[in-house]
């Protein structure tokens, strides 16, 4: 059963608007946004979220990190008043904080339902897998405030869906349904609302069946080569493949395949 996560870092002694649970039996940690009904993300919360992802990334008990929200909405976005109160130095760190899921070596899954707006959308875009309930609506509404997305939203979207669709979302503050997000390649899966937790659990178990070392390598390789030329990407892929051939997990994978048995990966 999941239990509250205990942090050694004093900066995480009192979490601002979210909680963390760990399920050691399933090698899983859940970061749960907890300001229902809309799970608004406060300015100080963003730095804490970054620290939390960094802490979980170093915890040997955790293989998979899941990000989700309490209630019927993932997050309606940030605390608007907080932007006017924050210092320029603080604001300049917003994108770095929200990019924490992408920097994690471990796989990060986000479970979206209901409103997924502003920083809620940007945080989701930084994750590796986005499972969307059919109730999910994605949006970057900053134009309505005389602003633009400031935590990587437009940049990540343009990589995923191209400039035309990104302009449609950003410049019109347009809402995108879960079905459309799946069709455009924003969402990994789209499931009925009642099956969101089940689909998340299933993906966690699937990812745990693979080699931790191979997964970390694949994530870093894909992130590092996103903006590279094809020739450089293929060169780096070859180097990573060569290194993994020396691993215990690759040897175990081959032996298990030949013996027609499930592999027992150890992450080395």
mmCIF file of C-alpha atoms in Angstrom:
data_model
loop_
_atom_site.group_PDB
_atom_site.id
_atom_site.type_symbol
_atom_site.label_atom_id
_atom_site.label_comp_id
_atom_site.label_asym_id
_atom_site.label_seq_id
_atom_site.Cartn_x
_atom_site.Cartn_y
_atom_site.Cartn_z
ATOM 1 C CA UNK A 1 0.000 0.000 0.000
ATOM 2 C CA UNK A 2 1.194 3.547 -0.704
ATOM 3 C CA UNK A 3 2.531 5.516 2.243
ATOM 4 C CA UNK A 4 3.556 9.173 2.727
ATOM 5 C CA UNK A 5 7.047 9.923 1.429
ATOM 6 C CA UNK A 6 9.553 11.236 3.979
ATOM 7 C CA UNK A 7 12.014 13.851 2.739
ATOM 8 C CA UNK A 8 15.389 14.518 4.324
ATOM 9 C CA UNK A 9 15.635 17.943 2.639
ATOM 10 C CA UNK A 10 14.242 20.575 5.073
ATOM 11 C CA UNK A 11 12.977 22.595 2.105
ATOM 12 C CA UNK A 12 10.437 19.809 1.565
ATOM 13 C CA UNK A 13 9.358 19.489 5.186
ATOM 14 C CA UNK A 14 6.043 21.185 4.380
ATOM 15 C CA UNK A 15 4.862 20.686 0.821
ATOM 16 C CA UNK A 16 3.029 23.587 -0.817
ATOM 17 C CA UNK A 17 -0.161 22.300 -2.445
ATOM 18 C CA UNK A 18 0.824 18.716 -3.158
ATOM 19 C CA UNK A 19 1.787 15.462 -1.464
ATOM 20 C CA UNK A 20 4.003 12.509 -2.307
ATOM 21 C CA UNK A 21 3.284 8.830 -1.746
ATOM 22 C CA UNK A 22 5.554 5.845 -2.249
ATOM 23 C CA UNK A 23 4.527 2.289 -3.091
ATOM 24 C CA UNK A 24 7.723 0.312 -2.572
ATOM 25 C CA UNK A 25 6.106 -2.966 -3.652
ATOM 26 C CA UNK A 26 5.524 -1.472 -7.102
ATOM 27 C CA UNK A 27 8.677 0.710 -7.111
ATOM 28 C CA UNK A 28 6.440 3.711 -7.659
ATOM 29 C CA UNK A 29 6.220 7.249 -6.311
ATOM 30 C CA UNK A 30 3.173 9.458 -6.861
ATOM 31 C CA UNK A 31 3.284 13.260 -6.821
ATOM 32 C CA UNK A 32 -0.303 14.373 -6.213
ATOM 33 C CA UNK A 33 -1.441 17.949 -6.813
ATOM 34 C CA UNK A 34 -3.728 18.699 -3.880
ATOM 35 C CA UNK A 35 -5.606 21.970 -4.150
ATOM 36 C CA UNK A 36 -8.989 20.733 -5.409
ATOM 37 C CA UNK A 37 -11.161 21.474 -7.196
ATOM 38 C CA UNK A 38 -8.709 23.090 -9.636
ATOM 39 C CA UNK A 39 -5.282 22.243 -8.158
ATOM 40 C CA UNK A 40 -3.865 25.707 -8.776
ATOM 41 C CA UNK A 41 -0.059 25.693 -8.769
ATOM 42 C CA UNK A 42 1.461 28.391 -6.535
ATOM 43 C CA UNK A 43 4.784 30.043 -7.303
ATOM 44 C CA UNK A 44 6.742 28.479 -4.385
ATOM 45 C CA UNK A 45 5.254 25.093 -5.299
ATOM 46 C CA UNK A 46 7.157 25.040 -8.584
ATOM 47 C CA UNK A 47 10.536 25.040 -6.880
ATOM 48 C CA UNK A 48 9.374 22.346 -4.482
ATOM 49 C CA UNK A 49 8.166 20.227 -7.373
ATOM 50 C CA UNK A 50 11.618 20.467 -8.957
ATOM 51 C CA UNK A 51 13.287 19.394 -5.713
ATOM 52 C CA UNK A 52 10.816 16.533 -5.357
ATOM 53 C CA UNK A 53 11.524 15.173 -8.826
ATOM 54 C CA UNK A 54 15.264 15.415 -8.166
ATOM 55 C CA UNK A 55 14.902 13.584 -4.853
ATOM 56 C CA UNK A 56 12.798 10.779 -6.303
ATOM 57 C CA UNK A 57 15.208 10.425 -9.201
ATOM 58 C CA UNK A 58 17.951 9.535 -6.701
ATOM 59 C CA UNK A 59 15.834 7.152 -4.591
ATOM 60 C CA UNK A 60 16.729 3.489 -5.342
ATOM 61 C CA UNK A 61 13.274 2.366 -4.202
ATOM 62 C CA UNK A 62 11.608 4.248 -7.057
ATOM 63 C CA UNK A 63 11.526 3.004 -10.653
ATOM 64 C CA UNK A 64 8.579 5.008 -11.970
ATOM 65 C CA UNK A 65 7.242 8.458 -11.044
ATOM 66 C CA UNK A 66 3.544 9.248 -11.508
ATOM 67 C CA UNK A 67 2.172 12.801 -11.492
ATOM 68 C CA UNK A 68 -1.569 13.239 -10.927
ATOM 69 C CA UNK A 69 -4.133 15.521 -9.355
ATOM 70 C CA UNK A 70 -6.876 15.171 -6.757
ATOM 71 C CA UNK A 71 -10.454 15.411 -7.939
ATOM 72 C CA UNK A 72 -11.947 15.985 -11.369
ATOM 73 C CA UNK A 73 -9.271 18.377 -12.686
ATOM 74 C CA UNK A 74 -5.534 17.918 -13.068
ATOM 75 C CA UNK A 75 -4.754 21.652 -12.808
ATOM 76 C CA UNK A 76 -6.327 24.853 -14.073
ATOM 77 C CA UNK A 77 -2.864 26.458 -14.086
ATOM 78 C CA UNK A 78 -0.901 28.823 -11.909
ATOM 79 C CA UNK A 79 -1.846 31.343 -9.249
ATOM 80 C CA UNK A 80 -2.273 34.459 -11.392
ATOM 81 C CA UNK A 81 -1.670 36.890 -8.532
ATOM 82 C CA UNK A 82 1.611 35.194 -7.754
ATOM 83 C CA UNK A 83 3.124 36.356 -11.027
ATOM 84 C CA UNK A 84 2.811 40.002 -10.041
ATOM 85 C CA UNK A 85 4.347 39.348 -6.613
ATOM 86 C CA UNK A 86 7.296 37.212 -7.780
ATOM 87 C CA UNK A 87 10.723 38.727 -8.383
ATOM 88 C CA UNK A 88 12.228 38.707 -11.901
ATOM 89 C CA UNK A 89 14.862 36.239 -10.644
ATOM 90 C CA UNK A 90 12.152 33.855 -9.465
ATOM 91 C CA UNK A 91 10.193 34.144 -12.686
ATOM 92 C CA UNK A 92 13.324 33.426 -14.718
ATOM 93 C CA UNK A 93 13.528 29.970 -13.087
ATOM 94 C CA UNK A 94 9.980 28.901 -13.956
ATOM 95 C CA UNK A 95 10.865 26.958 -17.095
ATOM 96 C CA UNK A 96 13.797 25.202 -15.371
ATOM 97 C CA UNK A 97 11.560 24.082 -12.498
ATOM 98 C CA UNK A 98 8.767 22.833 -14.731
ATOM 99 C CA UNK A 99 11.253 20.921 -16.923
ATOM 100 C CA UNK A 100 12.193 18.714 -13.944
ATOM 101 C CA UNK A 101 10.237 15.650 -15.193
ATOM 102 C CA UNK A 102 12.146 15.715 -18.482
ATOM 103 C CA UNK A 103 15.499 15.866 -16.669
ATOM 104 C CA UNK A 104 14.640 12.843 -14.516
ATOM 105 C CA UNK A 105 16.495 9.753 -15.625
ATOM 106 C CA UNK A 106 13.494 7.651 -14.620
ATOM 107 C CA UNK A 107 10.250 7.404 -16.622
ATOM 108 C CA UNK A 108 7.593 9.935 -15.596
ATOM 109 C CA UNK A 109 3.893 9.329 -16.278
ATOM 110 C CA UNK A 110 1.242 12.012 -15.921
ATOM 111 C CA UNK A 111 -2.438 11.145 -15.522
ATOM 112 C CA UNK A 112 -4.599 13.981 -16.876
ATOM 113 C CA UNK A 113 -8.304 14.584 -16.428
ATOM 114 C CA UNK A 114 -10.507 17.658 -16.618
ATOM 115 C CA UNK A 115 -8.761 21.012 -16.886
ATOM 116 C CA UNK A 116 -5.095 20.839 -17.833
ATOM 117 C CA UNK A 117 -4.327 24.496 -18.434
ATOM 118 C CA UNK A 118 -1.291 26.765 -18.312
ATOM 119 C CA UNK A 119 1.467 25.413 -16.094
ATOM 120 C CA UNK A 120 -0.590 22.227 -15.634
ATOM 121 C CA UNK A 121 -0.281 21.623 -19.372
ATOM 122 C CA UNK A 122 3.386 22.655 -19.416
ATOM 123 C CA UNK A 123 4.199 20.300 -16.549
ATOM 124 C CA UNK A 124 2.408 17.499 -18.378
ATOM 125 C CA UNK A 125 4.319 18.208 -21.593
ATOM 126 C CA UNK A 126 7.591 17.755 -19.690
ATOM 127 C CA UNK A 127 6.591 14.198 -18.720
ATOM 128 C CA UNK A 128 7.387 11.133 -20.818
ATOM 129 C CA UNK A 129 3.890 9.646 -21.017
ATOM 130 C CA UNK A 130 0.582 11.525 -20.943
ATOM 131 C CA UNK A 131 -2.463 9.366 -20.219
ATOM 132 C CA UNK A 132 -5.564 11.486 -20.784
ATOM 133 C CA UNK A 133 -9.065 10.815 -19.529
ATOM 134 C CA UNK A 134 -11.739 11.608 -22.101
ATOM 135 C CA UNK A 135 -12.704 14.556 -19.888
ATOM 136 C CA UNK A 136 -9.300 16.220 -20.361
ATOM 137 C CA UNK A 137 -9.047 19.655 -21.938
ATOM 138 C CA UNK A 138 -5.595 21.043 -22.703
ATOM 139 C CA UNK A 139 -4.965 24.775 -23.100
ATOM 140 C CA UNK A 140 -2.360 27.523 -22.851
ATOM 141 C CA UNK A 141 -4.587 30.533 -22.047
ATOM 142 C CA UNK A 142 -1.838 33.100 -21.390
ATOM 143 C CA UNK A 143 -2.865 35.296 -24.357
ATOM 144 C CA UNK A 144 -6.035 36.146 -22.423
ATOM 145 C CA UNK A 145 -3.760 37.724 -19.789
ATOM 146 C CA UNK A 146 -1.601 39.603 -22.263
ATOM 147 C CA UNK A 147 1.178 37.048 -21.846
ATOM 148 C CA UNK A 148 2.720 34.007 -23.499
ATOM 149 C CA UNK A 149 3.517 30.588 -21.988
ATOM 150 C CA UNK A 150 6.617 30.934 -19.816
ATOM 151 C CA UNK A 151 7.450 27.403 -18.707
ATOM 152 C CA UNK A 152 8.209 25.638 -21.959
ATOM 153 C CA UNK A 153 4.677 25.153 -23.266
ATOM 154 C CA UNK A 154 4.950 26.683 -26.717
ATOM 155 C CA UNK A 155 8.483 25.362 -27.235
ATOM 156 C CA UNK A 156 7.589 21.750 -26.384
ATOM 157 C CA UNK A 157 4.346 21.875 -28.351
ATOM 158 C CA UNK A 158 6.078 23.121 -31.481
ATOM 159 C CA UNK A 159 8.435 20.118 -31.327
ATOM 160 C CA UNK A 160 5.469 17.768 -30.963
ATOM 161 C CA UNK A 161 2.836 19.142 -33.318
ATOM 162 C CA UNK A 162 4.556 21.724 -35.549
ATOM 163 C CA UNK A 163 4.295 25.490 -35.818
ATOM 164 C CA UNK A 164 0.813 25.672 -37.411
ATOM 165 C CA UNK A 165 -0.960 23.725 -34.678
ATOM 166 C CA UNK A 166 1.106 25.414 -31.969
ATOM 167 C CA UNK A 167 0.057 28.856 -33.211
ATOM 168 C CA UNK A 168 -3.542 27.665 -33.203
ATOM 169 C CA UNK A 169 -3.249 26.609 -29.549
ATOM 170 C CA UNK A 170 -1.076 29.454 -28.246
ATOM 171 C CA UNK A 171 -2.215 32.492 -30.207
ATOM 172 C CA UNK A 172 -5.924 31.677 -29.864
ATOM 173 C CA UNK A 173 -5.761 30.254 -26.320
ATOM 174 C CA UNK A 174 -7.559 27.321 -27.884
ATOM 175 C CA UNK A 175 -8.719 24.320 -25.859
ATOM 176 C CA UNK A 176 -7.797 20.897 -27.180
ATOM 177 C CA UNK A 177 -9.850 17.834 -26.286
ATOM 178 C CA UNK A 178 -8.240 14.582 -25.157
ATOM 179 C CA UNK A 179 -9.269 12.921 -28.427
ATOM 180 C CA UNK A 180 -7.664 15.674 -30.503
ATOM 181 C CA UNK A 181 -4.561 15.594 -28.288
ATOM 182 C CA UNK A 182 -4.224 11.880 -29.018
ATOM 183 C CA UNK A 183 -4.662 12.426 -32.760
ATOM 184 C CA UNK A 184 -2.039 15.197 -32.748
ATOM 185 C CA UNK A 185 0.492 13.187 -30.757
ATOM 186 C CA UNK A 186 0.245 15.207 -27.540
ATOM 187 C CA UNK A 187 -1.390 12.447 -25.491
ATOM 188 C CA UNK A 188 0.052 8.944 -25.314
ATOM 189 C CA UNK A 189 -3.302 7.332 -24.553
ATOM 190 C CA UNK A 190 -6.924 8.456 -24.245
ATOM 191 C CA UNK A 191 -9.129 6.385 -21.953
ATOM 192 C CA UNK A 192 -12.589 6.650 -20.360
ATOM 193 C CA UNK A 193 -12.494 8.680 -17.157
ATOM 194 C CA UNK A 194 -13.330 5.649 -15.031
ATOM 195 C CA UNK A 195 -10.291 3.805 -16.410
ATOM 196 C CA UNK A 196 -7.630 6.486 -15.901
ATOM 197 C CA UNK A 197 -6.185 4.968 -12.722
ATOM 198 C CA UNK A 198 -6.279 1.452 -14.173
ATOM 199 C CA UNK A 199 -4.481 2.590 -17.344
ATOM 200 C CA UNK A 200 -1.854 4.380 -15.245
ATOM 201 C CA UNK A 201 -1.275 1.280 -13.091
ATOM 202 C CA UNK A 202 -0.967 -0.855 -16.211
ATOM 203 C CA UNK A 203 1.665 1.421 -17.745
ATOM 204 C CA UNK A 204 3.637 1.489 -14.477
ATOM 205 C CA UNK A 205 3.748 -2.312 -14.403
ATOM 206 C CA UNK A 206 4.704 -2.477 -18.083
ATOM 207 C CA UNK A 207 7.601 -0.043 -17.658
ATOM 208 C CA UNK A 208 8.833 -1.919 -14.569
ATOM 209 C CA UNK A 209 9.222 -5.072 -16.679
ATOM 210 C CA UNK A 210 12.041 -3.524 -18.719
ATOM 211 C CA UNK A 211 15.690 -2.969 -17.835
ATOM 212 C CA UNK A 212 16.095 0.190 -15.713
ATOM 213 C CA UNK A 213 19.459 0.832 -17.342
ATOM 214 C CA UNK A 214 18.079 0.496 -20.870
ATOM 215 C CA UNK A 215 15.162 2.783 -20.026
ATOM 216 C CA UNK A 216 17.376 5.489 -18.562
ATOM 217 C CA UNK A 217 19.622 5.234 -21.611
ATOM 218 C CA UNK A 218 16.711 5.451 -24.044
ATOM 219 C CA UNK A 219 15.203 8.493 -22.332
ATOM 220 C CA UNK A 220 18.476 10.401 -22.241
ATOM 221 C CA UNK A 221 19.310 9.505 -25.824
ATOM 222 C CA UNK A 222 15.913 10.635 -27.112
ATOM 223 C CA UNK A 223 16.041 13.874 -25.119
ATOM 224 C CA UNK A 224 19.614 14.645 -26.161
ATOM 225 C CA UNK A 225 19.032 13.992 -29.863
ATOM 226 C CA UNK A 226 15.695 15.784 -30.228
ATOM 227 C CA UNK A 227 17.366 18.803 -31.844
ATOM 228 C CA UNK A 228 20.305 17.044 -33.480
ATOM 229 C CA UNK A 229 20.837 16.068 -37.088
ATOM 230 C CA UNK A 230 20.048 12.541 -38.215
ATOM 231 C CA UNK A 231 23.746 11.721 -38.544
ATOM 232 C CA UNK A 232 24.540 12.819 -34.980
ATOM 233 C CA UNK A 233 21.477 11.024 -33.592
ATOM 234 C CA UNK A 234 22.506 7.791 -35.281
ATOM 235 C CA UNK A 235 26.083 8.157 -34.041
ATOM 236 C CA UNK A 236 24.958 8.669 -30.435
ATOM 237 C CA UNK A 237 22.481 5.805 -30.717
ATOM 238 C CA UNK A 238 25.311 3.533 -31.827
ATOM 239 C CA UNK A 239 27.465 4.517 -28.848
ATOM 240 C CA UNK A 240 24.606 3.893 -26.417
ATOM 241 C CA UNK A 241 23.837 0.541 -28.034
ATOM 242 C CA UNK A 242 27.467 -0.471 -27.754
ATOM 243 C CA UNK A 243 27.629 0.427 -24.052
ATOM 244 C CA UNK A 244 24.453 -1.490 -23.267
ATOM 245 C CA UNK A 245 25.880 -4.600 -24.913
ATOM 246 C CA UNK A 246 28.347 -4.766 -22.014
ATOM 247 C CA UNK A 247 25.608 -4.619 -19.356
ATOM 248 C CA UNK A 248 24.408 -7.421 -17.113
ATOM 249 C CA UNK A 249 20.834 -6.623 -18.122
ATOM 250 C CA UNK A 250 21.538 -7.221 -21.809
ATOM 251 C CA UNK A 251 23.172 -10.555 -21.013
ATOM 252 C CA UNK A 252 20.182 -11.482 -18.860
ATOM 253 C CA UNK A 253 17.772 -10.411 -21.594
ATOM 254 C CA UNK A 254 19.458 -12.615 -24.190
ATOM 255 C CA UNK A 255 19.650 -15.588 -21.828
ATOM 256 C CA UNK A 256 16.008 -15.192 -20.843
ATOM 257 C CA UNK A 257 14.959 -14.950 -24.481
ATOM 258 C CA UNK A 258 16.826 -18.144 -25.374
ATOM 259 C CA UNK A 259 15.465 -19.945 -22.320
ATOM 260 C CA UNK A 260 11.927 -18.704 -23.063
ATOM 261 C CA UNK A 261 11.528 -17.236 -19.571
ATOM 262 C CA UNK A 262 10.810 -13.733 -18.232
ATOM 263 C CA UNK A 263 14.023 -11.713 -17.689
ATOM 264 C CA UNK A 264 15.091 -10.542 -14.240
ATOM 265 C CA UNK A 265 16.712 -7.173 -14.805
ATOM 266 C CA UNK A 266 18.806 -5.534 -12.076
ATOM 267 C CA UNK A 267 19.719 -2.198 -13.651
ATOM 268 C CA UNK A 268 23.417 -2.895 -14.288
#
